[in-house]
mmCIF file of C-alpha atoms in Angstrom:
data_model
loop_
_atom_site.group_PDB
_atom_site.id
_atom_site.type_symbol
_atom_site.label_atom_id
_atom_site.label_comp_id
_atom_site.label_asym_id
_atom_site.label_seq_id
_atom_site.Cartn_x
_atom_site.Cartn_y
_atom_site.Cartn_z
ATOM 1 C CA MET N 236 -0.273 -0.118 0.035
ATOM 2 C CA THR N 237 1.608 2.902 -0.935
ATOM 3 C CA ARG N 238 -0.170 5.210 1.622
ATOM 4 C CA ALA N 239 -0.427 8.577 3.008
ATOM 5 C CA VAL N 240 -1.170 9.098 6.710
ATOM 6 C CA GLU N 241 -2.442 12.498 8.489
ATOM 7 C CA VAL N 242 -2.968 13.060 12.067
ATOM 8 C CA ALA N 243 -6.110 14.796 12.061
ATOM 9 C CA THR N 244 -6.259 15.444 15.848
ATOM 10 C CA PRO N 245 -2.397 16.461 16.465
ATOM 11 C CA VAL N 246 -3.363 17.503 20.015
ATOM 12 C CA VAL N 247 -5.879 15.627 22.211
ATOM 13 C CA ASP N 248 -6.574 16.972 25.684
ATOM 14 C CA ALA N 249 -7.229 14.313 28.316
ATOM 15 C CA ALA N 250 -6.926 13.163 31.959
ATOM 16 C CA PRO N 251 -4.932 10.337 33.405
ATOM 17 C CA GLY N 252 -7.358 7.379 33.197
ATOM 18 C CA ALA N 253 -9.566 8.716 30.352
ATOM 19 C CA VAL N 254 -10.150 6.826 26.877
ATOM 20 C CA VAL N 255 -9.453 9.301 24.098
ATOM 21 C CA ALA N 256 -9.696 8.706 20.106
ATOM 22 C CA VAL N 257 -7.064 9.923 18.227
ATOM 23 C CA ARG N 258 -8.072 10.419 14.213
ATOM 24 C CA LEU N 259 -6.105 9.634 11.508
ATOM 25 C CA ALA N 260 -6.522 9.880 7.830
ATOM 26 C CA LEU N 261 -5.527 6.628 6.004
ATOM 27 C CA SER N 262 -4.985 6.926 2.265
ATOM 28 C CA ASN N 263 -4.554 3.640 0.188
ATOM 29 C CA ARG N 264 -3.038 4.670 -3.031
ATOM 30 C CA SER N 265 -2.502 1.188 -4.509
ATOM 31 C CA ASP N 266 -4.610 -1.025 -6.489
ATOM 32 C CA VAL N 267 -5.131 -3.629 -3.875
ATOM 33 C CA ASP N 268 -6.933 -3.329 -0.437
ATOM 34 C CA ALA N 269 -4.880 -3.261 2.559
ATOM 35 C CA THR N 270 -5.162 -3.794 6.531
ATOM 36 C CA VAL N 271 -3.437 -1.397 8.632
ATOM 37 C CA ARG N 272 -2.529 -2.394 12.198
ATOM 38 C CA ALA N 273 -1.982 0.617 14.659
ATOM 39 C CA GLU N 274 0.171 0.140 17.525
ATOM 40 C CA VAL N 275 0.823 2.813 20.341
ATOM 41 C CA VAL N 276 4.246 3.334 21.169
ATOM 42 C CA GLU N 277 6.419 5.692 23.144
ATOM 43 C CA LEU N 278 3.546 5.971 26.050
ATOM 44 C CA ASP N 279 5.102 5.014 29.252
ATOM 45 C CA SER N 280 2.903 2.851 30.891
ATOM 46 C CA THR N 281 3.774 0.078 33.894
ATOM 47 C CA ASP N 282 0.116 -1.433 33.634
ATOM 48 C CA ASP N 283 -0.218 -1.737 29.789
ATOM 49 C CA THR N 284 -3.518 -0.197 29.795
ATOM 50 C CA HIS N 285 -2.927 2.023 26.741
ATOM 51 C CA ALA N 286 -4.303 0.849 23.397
ATOM 52 C CA ARG N 287 -4.026 -2.543 22.015
ATOM 53 C CA ASP N 288 -3.160 -3.317 18.405
ATOM 54 C CA GLN N 289 -6.414 -1.881 16.163
ATOM 55 C CA HIS N 290 -6.926 -2.735 12.820
ATOM 56 C CA PHE N 291 -8.387 -0.727 9.697
ATOM 57 C CA VAL N 292 -9.180 -1.827 6.301
ATOM 58 C CA VAL N 293 -8.440 0.567 3.471
ATOM 59 C CA SER N 294 -9.937 -0.101 -0.031
ATOM 60 C CA ALA N 295 -7.838 0.154 -2.999
ATOM 61 C CA GLY N 296 -7.625 3.934 -3.991
ATOM 62 C CA ALA N 297 -9.614 4.975 -0.846
ATOM 63 C CA THR N 298 -9.246 7.148 1.993
ATOM 64 C CA ILE N 299 -10.648 6.746 5.574
ATOM 65 C CA ASP N 300 -10.847 8.462 8.741
ATOM 66 C CA ALA N 301 -9.771 5.884 11.426
ATOM 67 C CA ASP N 302 -10.257 6.551 14.860
ATOM 68 C CA VAL N 303 -7.263 4.989 17.152
ATOM 69 C CA ILE N 304 -8.555 4.492 20.788
ATOM 70 C CA VAL N 305 -5.985 5.269 23.488
ATOM 71 C CA THR N 306 -6.812 4.721 27.379
ATOM 72 C CA VAL N 307 -4.115 7.285 29.148
ATOM 73 C CA PRO N 308 -2.040 5.798 31.966
ATOM 74 C CA GLN N 309 -3.151 6.960 35.452
ATOM 75 C CA SER N 310 0.495 7.854 36.171
ATOM 76 C CA LEU N 311 0.953 10.448 33.287
ATOM 77 C CA THR N 312 1.625 13.765 34.875
ATOM 78 C CA THR N 313 0.434 17.307 33.729
ATOM 79 C CA GLY N 314 1.789 18.894 30.573
ATOM 80 C CA GLN N 315 2.238 17.603 26.843
ATOM 81 C CA HIS N 316 3.591 14.012 26.003
ATOM 82 C CA THR N 317 4.598 13.116 22.576
ATOM 83 C CA VAL N 318 2.693 9.909 21.982
ATOM 84 C CA GLY N 319 4.012 7.416 18.826
ATOM 85 C CA LEU N 320 1.348 5.495 16.775
ATOM 86 C CA GLN N 321 3.216 2.715 14.756
ATOM 87 C CA LEU N 322 1.383 1.748 11.512
ATOM 88 C CA PHE N 323 1.535 -1.656 9.849
ATOM 89 C CA ALA N 324 0.245 -1.961 6.527
ATOM 90 C CA SER N 325 -0.424 -5.795 5.042
ATOM 91 C CA ASN N 326 1.080 -5.067 1.921
ATOM 92 C CA GLU N 327 4.154 -3.427 3.023
ATOM 93 C CA ASP N 328 7.613 -4.443 4.593
ATOM 94 C CA ARG N 329 8.210 -1.406 6.942
ATOM 95 C CA PRO N 330 6.025 0.183 9.376
ATOM 96 C CA ARG N 331 5.434 3.888 9.165
ATOM 97 C CA LEU N 332 5.374 5.953 12.639
ATOM 98 C CA VAL N 333 3.393 9.049 13.402
ATOM 99 C CA ASP N 334 2.807 11.121 16.454
ATOM 100 C CA PHE N 335 0.527 13.346 18.331
ATOM 101 C CA ARG N 336 0.602 15.099 21.567
ATOM 102 C CA LEU N 337 -1.328 14.296 24.658
ATOM 103 C CA ARG N 338 -2.134 17.165 26.657
ATOM 104 C CA ILE N 339 -2.792 16.849 30.715
ATOM 105 C CA ALA N 340 -4.012 19.747 32.088
ATOM 106 C CA SER N 341 -3.773 20.786 35.701
ATOM 107 C CA VAL N 342 -6.565 21.230 38.017
ATOM 108 C CA ASP N 343 -4.282 22.094 41.237
ATOM 109 C CA HIS N 344 -6.160 25.520 41.426
ATOM 110 C CA VAL N 345 -10.066 24.038 40.816
ATOM 111 C CA THR N 346 -12.187 24.169 43.789
ATOM 112 C CA VAL N 347 -15.577 22.549 43.935
ATOM 113 C CA ARG N 348 -17.955 22.933 46.944
ATOM 114 C CA ALA N 349 -21.401 22.250 47.899
ATOM 115 C CA VAL N 350 -23.787 24.868 48.780
ATOM 116 C CA PRO N 351 -25.200 24.207 51.345
ATOM 117 C CA ALA N 352 -22.373 21.799 52.512
ATOM 118 C CA THR N 353 -24.551 19.733 54.851
ATOM 119 C CA LEU N 354 -28.348 18.451 53.834
ATOM 120 C CA ARG N 355 -30.684 17.403 56.655
ATOM 121 C CA GLY N 356 -34.092 15.907 56.553
ATOM 122 C CA ARG N 357 -35.541 12.805 54.891
ATOM 123 C CA ARG N 358 -37.474 14.547 51.746
ATOM 124 C CA ALA N 359 -35.594 15.550 48.524
ATOM 125 C CA ARG N 360 -33.207 18.361 48.722
ATOM 126 C CA ARG N 361 -31.465 20.466 46.242
ATOM 127 C CA PHE N 362 -27.932 21.790 46.557
ATOM 128 C CA ASP N 363 -25.887 23.776 44.166
ATOM 129 C CA VAL N 364 -22.003 22.725 43.322
ATOM 130 C CA GLU N 365 -19.809 25.667 42.722
ATOM 131 C CA ILE N 366 -16.604 25.238 40.632
ATOM 132 C CA THR N 367 -14.032 27.932 40.328
ATOM 133 C CA ASN N 368 -11.189 27.720 37.952
ATOM 134 C CA ASN N 369 -7.828 29.660 39.078
ATOM 135 C CA GLU N 370 -5.980 27.870 36.393
ATOM 136 C CA THR N 371 -4.635 29.655 33.469
ATOM 137 C CA HIS N 372 -6.776 27.478 30.896
ATOM 138 C CA PRO N 373 -10.236 26.568 30.576
ATOM 139 C CA VAL N 374 -11.156 23.247 32.875
ATOM 140 C CA ALA N 375 -13.849 20.425 31.942
ATOM 141 C CA ILE N 376 -15.287 18.952 34.825
ATOM 142 C CA ASP N 377 -17.241 15.915 35.197
ATOM 143 C CA LEU N 378 -19.680 15.765 37.958
ATOM 144 C CA ALA N 379 -21.031 12.603 39.821
ATOM 145 C CA ALA N 380 -21.766 11.617 43.174
ATOM 146 C CA GLU N 381 -23.060 8.693 45.063
ATOM 147 C CA SER N 382 -24.514 7.868 48.336
ATOM 148 C CA ASN N 383 -25.884 5.077 50.375
ATOM 149 C CA ASP N 384 -29.280 6.426 50.894
ATOM 150 C CA LEU N 385 -29.450 9.424 48.567
ATOM 151 C CA ASP N 386 -30.010 9.418 44.616
ATOM 152 C CA VAL N 387 -27.733 12.444 43.199
ATOM 153 C CA ALA N 388 -27.955 13.509 39.927
ATOM 154 C CA PHE N 389 -26.412 16.919 38.269
ATOM 155 C CA ASP N 390 -27.804 18.916 35.330
ATOM 156 C CA PRO N 391 -25.502 19.458 33.480
ATOM 157 C CA SER N 392 -23.148 16.607 34.445
ATOM 158 C CA ARG N 393 -20.375 17.831 32.388
ATOM 159 C CA ILE N 394 -19.105 21.620 32.650
ATOM 160 C CA ALA N 395 -16.448 23.638 31.019
ATOM 161 C CA VAL N 396 -15.170 26.622 33.154
ATOM 162 C CA PRO N 397 -13.216 29.153 31.757
ATOM 163 C CA PRO N 398 -10.045 30.646 33.396
ATOM 164 C CA GLY N 399 -10.708 32.623 36.273
ATOM 165 C CA GLU N 400 -14.329 31.868 36.364
ATOM 166 C CA ARG N 401 -16.915 30.360 38.638
ATOM 167 C CA MET N 402 -19.797 28.506 37.625
ATOM 168 C CA THR N 403 -22.848 26.807 39.639
ATOM 169 C CA VAL N 404 -24.407 23.527 38.643
ATOM 170 C CA ARG N 405 -27.765 22.353 40.381
#
């Protein structure tokens, strides 16, 4: 397969433990179909939780969008990390290496608090969750809670807070 590969998502924002998709545009410029196997390399993980080999079929003369699924290791620290993807085509002898950046944002300066902090009584109660972002970048927060004797739901359950802003969710 005389192929062209383009990383359509060169920077992926994620958190440790998240599952992310890295989109590739795979072009097969040959006259035979090819199977491309994608393998994640250069992602330090002691628990081997990142992506397993994934296969994509590219018809002769076609271009497809392929999402390579990657699980970010829990041990990954704040900052940008270069991650390599090694691509093996069924009708080529040598693999091709492409890379993308995995950006892990800090949430050290984000505060979350319930208002009121304590709920009393046996009836349904409502409370607010205040999220303050004192980081220099936007932060996306997924809200979830559990309790033995309460049903807790947030609307919305995902919120993006701009830098220096405070948002409230009920």
